[in-house]
């Protein structure tokens, strides 16, 4: 898996690179600045210190500043619990972690827990508060304090007890400016106007200025330090540097020499800072860097046009932090030197310096010798860089009469030592080794002696010594130097086969083929033996093909791998095997793989086999073995990351050069290292509801944060205390109990929470430096969100108490209610018992009357026929008998006839229809050969029940015969009876007309008693009767109709309901009867 390491500015540990390499270009050293625009209270920074927590403290003439990389907090005299005076002279932390600040108004101890200062006042004999100049912590933990005219003091941090150092009487009234303890335990005490005292249990020496040449050069001492070789350096207010010789006990004096640029920059020295094999000296004329190997100084001074350079020549203080950054305090604020600036050399145009680049836009490089590199600029011709002196001393402006010729796009040194320069619109000029013009090739016409176009993009020389010149819009030129003629490959030459005449870059591979990177045509291979051209382009849908057709660069590394850069489509890696076989199969690298940009401007391999890639967003390093990508952000206050196409070079010493819109960046890739400093992360600000939270303790030491239910918006700000490039430090945070995983805050440095539920949380933060080195959990803040009062524990206790009281009241009320209810119930029960006795007596009487009524209800009182309920009972009994007579094999069975007869009688006036019904019944019984049970079903309806005897079991054929032969069917019998009935009744003098409709059910099998009953069977019969009547009404006839339903299987309720619900009208076999066989329906 590809591991991506995002990094921008790179921090180096000073011991990794050589001192020589660092000091070669230190006079153009770049600094990052902090001034009042960034929140500094005042520009004059006299003291700098980093405490054990990682905060930077900056003392000015108008207050003390604490810097966390993101914000500056200012402590002033007039603030509550503030410092004793706004003029800060020294800052030092003691062995117990207490920060001490010496001011013009006395001594102050910082209380980190309370974020305030405790004033420690020391009085002189006249009871006036002493002023302090310096603070120094000795190796035994003693904190030494230099006063302004009252000698030397020490302090006990736990008790704040201050004691005067009285061993050296001459010091009692001295103005002590500096105290320093060397590696041998000797105490060096520098004074103002009294020289230096050397103390080792006793006064060992007192060094003052005298007539002796090797004596101390000046009596006003400002700084004392010991270098890495054990030499004592003493900086004076006007006598330069004094380096103490232990053997002779004399001093070697370094002074400013205006005629010697390698001398001390000024004799007034404010601070000395040893740093491995070099010594930084802060002076009144800038910074002097002493190289102990070379034994001379490099001066760093302010240049008005150098925005990233030293911002003021009066340098008052110097300090090296835990990450190796060197801080300088000047009259214009802070200057921070990052060791990475010693690795990346920047060459730019500085108007007041003639030895700098003449134009910042660079498109090409070429190495002329081991110490000279030609730089092609866009507008100022060729600049020559001397890599030893770092001077750009020679400028070749090409054809002076043509400014267009100064716009150099390509430089090439051939094997004879001649320099070829291609411009954007003036063709090619050739220069000898002494840089005199010897030849020129331009576009004249389409002839062989003419260049195809004047816009030249690249120039190479092949293994056979031939020169190839590519152009934009006019293809490729092959120069025959003997005949001074060109062979052209473009659209005018129909045999060329070029996909695009816009060529960006040329390459001859190890096999002698010429490769062209083109704009829109992918890459093309030219076989110079037969001029055959083969093109490789992107294939739509083929993800393994060339990633894009705008090929900006092409490069072959030491392993034969070809690298093709594209505009917007990343970098392509082509293996030697695929290249030889012309397989369109590439491995791709772009933003998704970790590149800082997918627009590639150039590729080069360093001496270690790493691939360096120039993009529009800086430089990336690719490990071709692991595919690990490291991005380098080379931007600063004026330089952006955009590099130019083709402006890339590796010189003979392995240094890499990149050209862009703001000059040249050069470095040795072996010196580039990773920032290994693990930054602590501190809480810096808490805002609750847009109001700054100010607890009684310091925010950075806050352990508990309590919020109420009203605190709906909380913002926590934090900072990783690494100062290489604080804006690129990264953060992750997590609120345990609320967040399930870590939240990436990127470089924002804050977390905001809204409407947090009540509860307990732990707020944790991780931070990284600009190079992606992460800290452990540096912040563990306990956050408590209290619930609203109505959701608090005591509120719930109150709710529970109230509930219990209400419940108790309810129970008591219910108990009283139930007691009343029981009493009432007993009274009611007594009355009920009395009523029951009375009702029982009345019930006996009523029962007897009901029995009489039941007897009467069995007979219709008008006709004296059985009532409907009595008939149903008769049918139920008959069915039970029928069911009992069925044999096990169903061979013989009893048959019943159940009928309902609708008698539509129109009688004469004053005649009772019931009398007619009686006559109908009499006639039916008279004509019937069997016992018939007749009942009155409704006002005009009679119910019939009669047994038909037992019948032999018929098969289907017999059944059909029965149905189709009316003379043998029940229908014939019923017809005969009804005919006789009508005939007999037609002569009645009381009858006007009569229509009879009969529904008959002939259940051959007994009913299934588990599924149906007599009432349901009668409902079927009633359905048949109404069906016959309905048919009669539709025929507008007074004829008699009969509907017969005969079954040969057990009737079930489901079967009966199916017949009744059948919506199709009955189909009559004739005008008198309808016969249906259930076997045909089911």
Short mmCIF file of C-alpha atoms in Angstrom, two decimals, residues 824-836:
data_model
loop_
_atom_site.label_atom_id
_atom_site.label_comp_id
_atom_site.label_asym_id
_atom_site.label_seq_id
_atom_site.Cartn_x
_atom_site.Cartn_y
_atom_site.Cartn_z
CA UNK A 824 -73.93 0.46 49.44
CA UNK A 825 -73.47 -2.96 47.83
CA UNK A 826 -74.68 -4.75 50.93
CA UNK A 827 -77.75 -2.59 51.00
CA UNK A 828 -78.38 -3.24 47.35
CA UNK A 829 -77.90 -7.00 47.81
CA UNK A 830 -80.53 -7.07 50.52
CA UNK A 831 -83.02 -5.30 48.28
CA UNK A 832 -82.05 -7.58 45.37
CA UNK A 833 -82.71 -10.68 47.46
CA UNK A 834 -86.15 -9.35 48.30
CA UNK A 835 -86.84 -8.65 44.63
CA UNK A 836 -85.59 -12.09 43.62
#
